mmCIF file of C-alpha atoms and ligand atoms in Angstrom:
data_model
loop_
_atom_site.group_PDB
_atom_site.id
_atom_site.type_symbol
_atom_site.label_atom_id
_atom_site.label_comp_id
_atom_site.label_asym_id
_atom_site.label_seq_id
_atom_site.Cartn_x
_atom_site.Cartn_y
_atom_site.Cartn_z
ATOM 1 C CA MET A 107 -150.145 84.926 63.370
ATOM 2 C CA LYS A 108 -149.117 81.987 61.808
ATOM 3 C CA VAL A 109 -146.132 80.274 63.430
ATOM 4 C CA LEU A 110 -144.361 76.959 62.918
ATOM 5 C CA GLY A 111 -144.277 75.409 66.494
ATOM 6 C CA ILE A 112 -141.577 72.581 67.179
ATOM 7 C CA ASP A 113 -141.658 70.856 70.194
ATOM 8 C CA ILE A 114 -137.989 69.360 71.215
ATOM 9 C CA GLY A 115 -138.484 66.053 73.362
ATOM 10 C CA GLY A 116 -136.306 63.336 74.287
ATOM 11 C CA SER A 117 -137.092 60.827 71.717
ATOM 12 C CA ALA A 118 -138.355 63.209 68.701
ATOM 13 C CA LEU A 119 -138.857 66.805 67.387
ATOM 14 C CA LYS A 120 -142.598 67.317 66.490
ATOM 15 C CA GLY A 121 -143.898 70.298 64.401
ATOM 16 C CA ALA A 122 -146.768 71.956 62.659
ATOM 17 C CA PRO A 123 -148.067 75.396 61.705
ATOM 18 C CA VAL A 124 -150.209 76.657 64.529
ATOM 19 C CA ASP A 125 -152.565 79.792 64.291
ATOM 20 C CA THR A 126 -151.773 81.391 67.548
ATOM 21 C CA LYS A 127 -155.325 83.144 67.929
ATOM 22 C CA THR A 128 -157.317 79.890 67.982
ATOM 23 C CA GLY A 129 -154.467 77.446 69.138
ATOM 24 C CA ARG A 130 -155.338 75.432 66.177
ATOM 25 C CA LEU A 131 -152.990 73.123 64.260
ATOM 26 C CA LEU A 132 -152.925 74.341 60.683
ATOM 27 C CA ALA A 133 -151.419 70.991 58.989
ATOM 28 C CA GLU A 134 -150.760 67.596 60.354
ATOM 29 C CA ARG A 135 -147.874 67.343 62.382
ATOM 30 C CA HIS A 136 -144.572 66.269 61.140
ATOM 31 C CA ARG A 137 -142.364 63.845 63.463
ATOM 32 C CA VAL A 138 -138.542 63.455 63.451
ATOM 33 C CA GLU A 139 -137.193 60.722 65.767
ATOM 34 C CA ILE A 140 -133.829 61.375 67.497
ATOM 35 C CA LYS A 141 -131.653 59.705 69.891
ATOM 36 C CA SER A 142 -131.367 60.753 73.600
ATOM 37 C CA PRO A 143 -128.519 62.262 74.409
ATOM 38 C CA CYS A 144 -128.684 63.988 71.155
ATOM 39 C CA SER A 145 -125.928 65.785 69.133
ATOM 40 C CA LEU A 146 -126.311 69.242 68.235
ATOM 41 C CA LYS A 147 -125.737 68.054 64.621
ATOM 42 C CA GLU A 148 -128.608 65.796 64.970
ATOM 43 C CA GLY A 149 -130.859 67.923 66.780
ATOM 44 C CA LEU A 150 -130.524 70.566 64.360
ATOM 45 C CA ALA A 151 -130.681 68.524 61.232
ATOM 46 C CA ALA A 152 -133.992 67.352 62.578
ATOM 47 C CA ALA A 153 -135.475 71.152 63.154
ATOM 48 C CA ARG A 154 -134.306 71.903 59.847
ATOM 49 C CA GLU A 155 -136.272 68.921 58.408
ATOM 50 C CA ILE A 156 -139.288 69.873 60.053
ATOM 51 C CA ALA A 157 -139.039 73.222 58.504
ATOM 52 C CA ARG A 158 -138.200 71.994 55.071
ATOM 53 C CA HIS A 159 -141.233 69.497 55.318
ATOM 54 C CA PHE A 160 -143.735 72.722 55.362
ATOM 55 C CA GLN A 161 -141.281 74.706 53.087
ATOM 56 C CA TRP A 162 -141.638 77.178 56.000
ATOM 57 C CA LYS A 163 -140.154 80.795 55.640
ATOM 58 C CA GLY A 164 -142.044 82.468 58.627
ATOM 59 C CA PRO A 165 -141.401 82.819 62.416
ATOM 60 C CA VAL A 166 -140.571 79.390 64.314
ATOM 61 C CA GLY A 167 -141.136 78.902 68.194
ATOM 62 C CA LEU A 168 -139.434 76.044 69.657
ATOM 63 C CA GLY A 169 -139.979 74.089 72.777
ATOM 64 C CA PHE A 170 -136.804 72.964 74.171
ATOM 65 C CA PRO A 171 -136.176 70.549 77.130
ATOM 66 C CA GLY A 172 -133.880 72.732 79.339
ATOM 67 C CA ILE A 173 -133.691 76.162 80.921
ATOM 68 C CA ILE A 174 -134.047 79.034 78.244
ATOM 69 C CA LYS A 175 -133.043 82.691 79.312
ATOM 70 C CA ALA A 176 -133.429 85.317 76.593
ATOM 71 C CA GLY A 177 -132.736 82.481 73.858
ATOM 72 C CA ARG A 178 -129.681 81.070 75.615
ATOM 73 C CA ILE A 179 -129.639 77.337 76.738
ATOM 74 C CA GLY A 180 -128.785 76.809 80.660
ATOM 75 C CA ALA A 181 -128.932 73.552 82.383
ATOM 76 C CA VAL A 182 -130.298 70.608 80.112
ATOM 77 C CA GLY A 183 -131.910 67.390 81.303
ATOM 78 C CA ASN A 184 -132.060 64.338 79.027
ATOM 79 C CA LEU A 185 -130.981 65.815 75.464
ATOM 80 C CA GLY A 186 -127.068 66.131 76.728
ATOM 81 C CA ARG A 187 -125.044 68.427 78.336
ATOM 82 C CA VAL A 188 -123.517 69.576 74.653
ATOM 83 C CA TRP A 189 -126.441 71.775 74.407
ATOM 84 C CA GLU A 190 -125.704 73.889 77.548
ATOM 85 C CA ASN A 191 -124.393 77.420 77.458
ATOM 86 C CA GLN A 192 -125.502 77.577 73.709
ATOM 87 C CA ASN A 193 -126.920 80.336 72.013
ATOM 88 C CA GLY A 194 -130.348 78.557 71.136
ATOM 89 C CA LEU A 195 -131.657 81.477 69.016
ATOM 90 C CA THR A 196 -128.375 81.675 66.706
ATOM 91 C CA LEU A 197 -128.451 77.822 66.381
ATOM 92 C CA PHE A 198 -131.862 77.316 65.287
ATOM 93 C CA ARG A 199 -131.929 80.452 63.268
ATOM 94 C CA ARG A 200 -129.010 79.064 61.214
ATOM 95 C CA ALA A 201 -130.714 75.338 61.023
ATOM 96 C CA THR A 202 -134.012 76.948 60.031
ATOM 97 C CA GLY A 203 -133.237 79.604 58.072
ATOM 98 C CA CYS A 204 -136.174 81.481 59.628
ATOM 99 C CA ARG A 205 -136.722 84.038 62.574
ATOM 100 C CA VAL A 206 -136.923 81.979 65.655
ATOM 101 C CA GLN A 207 -138.309 82.250 69.660
ATOM 102 C CA LEU A 208 -137.262 79.632 72.339
ATOM 103 C CA LEU A 209 -138.689 78.708 75.554
ATOM 104 C CA ASN A 210 -138.518 75.661 77.852
ATOM 105 C CA ASP A 211 -140.851 72.957 76.359
ATOM 106 C CA ALA A 212 -143.038 72.459 79.774
ATOM 107 C CA ASP A 213 -143.496 76.447 79.825
ATOM 108 C CA ALA A 214 -144.909 75.851 76.117
ATOM 109 C CA ALA A 215 -147.008 73.345 77.173
ATOM 110 C CA GLY A 216 -148.372 75.192 79.847
ATOM 111 C CA LEU A 217 -149.076 78.446 77.691
ATOM 112 C CA ALA A 218 -151.316 76.309 75.524
ATOM 113 C CA GLU A 219 -153.249 74.787 77.937
ATOM 114 C CA MET A 220 -153.768 77.949 79.840
ATOM 115 C CA ALA A 221 -154.674 79.935 76.707
ATOM 116 C CA PHE A 222 -156.907 77.071 74.891
ATOM 117 C CA GLY A 223 -157.016 73.854 77.301
ATOM 118 C CA ALA A 224 -157.571 72.821 80.771
ATOM 119 C CA GLY A 225 -156.369 75.957 82.548
ATOM 120 C CA ARG A 226 -158.140 78.247 80.349
ATOM 121 C CA GLY A 227 -159.813 81.103 82.598
ATOM 122 C CA ARG A 228 -157.994 79.736 85.844
ATOM 123 C CA THR A 229 -156.507 82.541 87.984
ATOM 124 C CA GLY A 230 -155.433 80.583 90.991
ATOM 125 C CA THR A 231 -152.143 78.622 91.451
ATOM 126 C CA VAL A 232 -151.864 76.086 88.288
ATOM 127 C CA LEU A 233 -149.312 73.668 87.824
ATOM 128 C CA LEU A 234 -148.821 71.733 84.718
ATOM 129 C CA LEU A 235 -146.712 68.841 84.811
ATOM 130 C CA THR A 236 -145.357 66.989 81.673
ATOM 131 C CA PHE A 237 -144.624 63.327 81.879
ATOM 132 C CA GLY A 238 -142.333 61.869 79.165
ATOM 133 C CA THR A 239 -138.791 61.396 79.186
ATOM 134 C CA GLY A 240 -138.373 63.510 82.045
ATOM 135 C CA ILE A 241 -140.792 65.514 84.092
ATOM 136 C CA GLY A 242 -141.463 68.867 82.977
ATOM 137 C CA SER A 243 -143.175 71.668 84.894
ATOM 138 C CA ALA A 244 -145.229 75.036 84.291
ATOM 139 C CA LEU A 245 -146.139 77.141 87.231
ATOM 140 C CA PHE A 246 -148.825 79.740 87.069
ATOM 141 C CA TYR A 247 -150.405 82.500 89.067
ATOM 142 C CA GLY A 248 -153.049 84.680 88.034
ATOM 143 C CA GLY A 249 -152.534 83.660 84.745
ATOM 144 C CA LYS A 250 -149.122 84.445 84.502
ATOM 145 C CA LEU A 251 -146.096 81.907 84.321
ATOM 146 C CA PHE A 252 -143.314 81.479 86.444
ATOM 147 C CA PRO A 253 -140.715 80.612 83.831
ATOM 148 C CA ASN A 254 -138.036 77.864 83.966
ATOM 149 C CA ALA A 255 -139.297 76.041 87.365
ATOM 150 C CA GLU A 256 -137.597 72.601 86.982
ATOM 151 C CA LEU A 257 -139.580 70.900 89.311
ATOM 152 C CA GLY A 258 -138.716 67.346 87.838
ATOM 153 C CA HIS A 259 -135.578 67.930 89.449
ATOM 154 C CA VAL A 260 -136.597 68.337 92.928
ATOM 155 C CA PRO A 261 -134.527 65.517 94.769
ATOM 156 C CA TRP A 262 -136.024 62.049 95.915
ATOM 157 C CA ARG A 263 -134.002 59.365 97.329
ATOM 158 C CA GLY A 264 -130.831 61.253 96.191
ATOM 159 C CA LYS A 265 -131.934 61.470 92.609
ATOM 160 C CA PRO A 266 -134.162 64.148 90.829
ATOM 161 C CA PHE A 267 -138.082 63.121 90.767
ATOM 162 C CA GLU A 268 -138.015 62.803 87.178
ATOM 163 C CA ARG A 269 -135.763 59.589 87.254
ATOM 164 C CA TYR A 270 -138.423 58.186 89.728
ATOM 165 C CA ALA A 271 -141.803 59.141 88.085
ATOM 166 C CA ALA A 272 -141.524 60.086 84.439
ATOM 167 C CA ALA A 273 -143.322 58.181 81.945
ATOM 168 C CA ALA A 274 -140.297 56.575 80.429
ATOM 169 C CA VAL A 275 -139.195 55.085 83.578
ATOM 170 C CA ARG A 276 -142.471 53.453 83.570
ATOM 171 C CA LYS A 277 -141.571 51.518 80.646
ATOM 172 C CA ARG A 278 -138.018 50.919 81.619
ATOM 173 C CA ALA A 279 -138.890 49.494 84.978
ATOM 174 C CA ARG A 280 -141.907 47.923 83.594
ATOM 175 C CA LEU A 281 -144.609 49.439 85.956
ATOM 176 C CA ASP A 282 -148.010 48.997 85.004
ATOM 177 C CA TRP A 283 -150.302 52.122 85.299
ATOM 178 C CA GLN A 284 -151.517 51.649 88.894
ATOM 179 C CA GLN A 285 -147.716 51.292 89.974
ATOM 180 C CA TRP A 286 -146.501 54.319 87.887
ATOM 181 C CA ALA A 287 -149.578 56.123 89.623
ATOM 182 C CA VAL A 288 -148.289 55.519 93.070
ATOM 183 C CA ARG A 289 -145.061 57.194 92.234
ATOM 184 C CA VAL A 290 -146.959 59.826 90.550
ATOM 185 C CA ASN A 291 -148.861 60.425 93.611
ATOM 186 C CA VAL A 292 -145.761 60.687 95.954
ATOM 187 C CA TYR A 293 -144.637 63.505 93.821
ATOM 188 C CA LEU A 294 -148.016 65.137 93.379
ATOM 189 C CA ALA A 295 -147.963 65.219 97.438
ATOM 190 C CA VAL A 296 -144.619 66.691 97.534
ATOM 191 C CA MET A 297 -145.612 69.514 94.633
ATOM 192 C CA GLU A 298 -148.704 70.246 97.103
ATOM 193 C CA ARG A 299 -146.805 70.829 100.026
ATOM 194 C CA LEU A 300 -144.683 73.060 98.171
ATOM 195 C CA PHE A 301 -147.064 75.243 96.048
ATOM 196 C CA SER A 302 -150.725 74.254 97.040
ATOM 197 C CA PRO A 303 -151.933 74.256 93.407
ATOM 198 C CA ASP A 304 -155.627 74.845 92.798
ATOM 199 C CA LEU A 305 -155.376 72.704 89.395
ATOM 200 C CA ILE A 306 -152.794 70.293 88.424
ATOM 201 C CA ILE A 307 -152.700 69.550 84.679
ATOM 202 C CA ILE A 308 -151.065 66.248 83.809
ATOM 203 C CA GLY A 309 -149.659 66.829 80.138
ATOM 204 C CA GLY A 310 -147.069 65.241 77.779
ATOM 205 C CA GLY A 311 -147.352 61.852 76.195
ATOM 206 C CA VAL A 312 -149.263 59.881 78.829
ATOM 207 C CA SER A 313 -151.953 62.485 78.484
ATOM 208 C CA LYS A 314 -153.793 61.200 75.716
ATOM 209 C CA LYS A 315 -153.704 57.629 77.507
ATOM 210 C CA SER A 316 -155.358 59.173 80.873
ATOM 211 C CA ALA A 317 -158.367 56.592 80.860
ATOM 212 C CA LYS A 318 -155.437 53.945 82.087
ATOM 213 C CA PHE A 319 -154.278 55.999 84.903
ATOM 214 C CA MET A 320 -156.284 59.073 86.276
ATOM 215 C CA ARG A 321 -158.424 56.707 88.344
ATOM 216 C CA TYR A 322 -155.423 55.915 90.565
ATOM 217 C CA ILE A 323 -154.252 59.249 90.834
ATOM 218 C CA ARG A 324 -154.789 60.943 94.513
ATOM 219 C CA ALA A 325 -154.324 64.595 95.513
ATOM 220 C CA ARG A 326 -155.774 67.272 97.278
ATOM 221 C CA ALA A 327 -156.138 69.823 94.303
ATOM 222 C CA ARG A 328 -158.427 68.944 91.043
ATOM 223 C CA VAL A 329 -156.069 66.875 88.896
ATOM 224 C CA VAL A 330 -157.231 66.754 85.109
ATOM 225 C CA PRO A 331 -155.646 65.522 81.940
ATOM 226 C CA ALA A 332 -154.113 68.031 79.174
ATOM 227 C CA ARG A 333 -157.004 68.891 76.890
ATOM 228 C CA LEU A 334 -154.779 69.393 73.932
ATOM 229 C CA HIS A 335 -152.835 66.334 74.772
ATOM 230 C CA ASN A 336 -149.688 66.193 73.135
ATOM 231 C CA ASP A 337 -150.048 69.054 71.068
ATOM 232 C CA ALA A 338 -149.817 71.347 73.637
ATOM 233 C CA GLY A 339 -145.733 71.466 73.339
ATOM 234 C CA ILE A 340 -146.364 72.493 69.506
ATOM 235 C CA VAL A 341 -149.003 74.734 70.041
ATOM 236 C CA GLY A 342 -146.946 76.390 73.242
ATOM 237 C CA ALA A 343 -143.853 76.607 71.308
ATOM 238 C CA ALA A 344 -145.718 78.872 68.751
ATOM 239 C CA LEU A 345 -146.880 80.999 71.472
ATOM 240 C CA ALA A 346 -143.506 81.986 72.394
ATOM 241 C CA TRP A 347 -143.765 84.777 69.469
ATOM 242 C CA GLU A 348 -146.999 86.084 71.464
ATOM 243 C CA GLN A 349 -144.928 86.162 74.348
ATOM 244 C CA ALA A 350 -142.182 87.833 72.744
ATOM 245 C CA GLY A 351 -144.702 90.482 71.302
ATOM 246 C CA GLY A 352 -144.969 89.204 67.904
HETATM 247 C C1 BGC B 61 -135.517 69.338 81.807
HETATM 248 C C2 BGC B 61 -137.053 70.158 82.081
HETATM 249 C C3 BGC B 61 -137.806 69.739 80.597
HETATM 250 C C4 BGC B 61 -138.149 68.514 81.243
HETATM 251 C C5 BGC B 61 -139.239 67.958 80.242
HETATM 252 C C6 BGC B 61 -136.332 68.053 81.969
HETATM 253 O O1 BGC B 61 -135.054 67.051 82.043
HETATM 254 O O2 BGC B 61 -134.657 69.845 82.822
HETATM 255 O O3 BGC B 61 -136.298 71.427 81.227
HETATM 256 O O4 BGC B 61 -139.017 70.837 80.613
HETATM 257 O O5 BGC B 61 -137.415 67.606 81.344
HETATM 258 O O6 BGC B 61 -139.098 67.740 78.597
#
């Protein structure tokens, strides 16, 4: 199946047509910058622009940075509260003029890594964490997703962990890679205490820079960078249609 995958992040929407059987992008990805927080108008216009760029008329899958239940948007992190309690399916169907499916952005990245990347064939407990504007998480056991696990929001020193260890915090607090990795290690230790994962996959924008920080990462579980790098979000967004049964 060919699906236009759109990954909605805190600083941009990125999209490309995806072959859901192979996980391959069928064209170069198109990126539209947004501000964070982002108005409905700006976010929906960015989705429209991506569909228009590919002159897309087929199915669209979107990874959204918030809780998604049956197409409805629940609590939202960095994108802004105006998105909360909206019917995401209706909003994005109107914006793109296409049939749409919606799921959490980190769940999307996790599905892509389990199908085509670092989690392929892994049946134990696998935790994928995306480090970007926030921290996203996707939890798997027996290859099955536990949806909407918002593990970037586990509290640490009175704030959500994502305000302490997200990739955006590294830049904002001017931490070097080693200093940031120390924070990530604190976070991984808490995740390990809670879930005993067999494999931890580090995804999001930082995954393509793994050479800069992986050597500082310490955990009991095996920790590997996402193999699809930042494309995992786009590929996984398209897989929303496979989840939904096409
Ligand atoms: C949101 C999550 C999202 C993560 C990564 C968090 O702020 O609450 O739903 O997966 O950011 O975008």
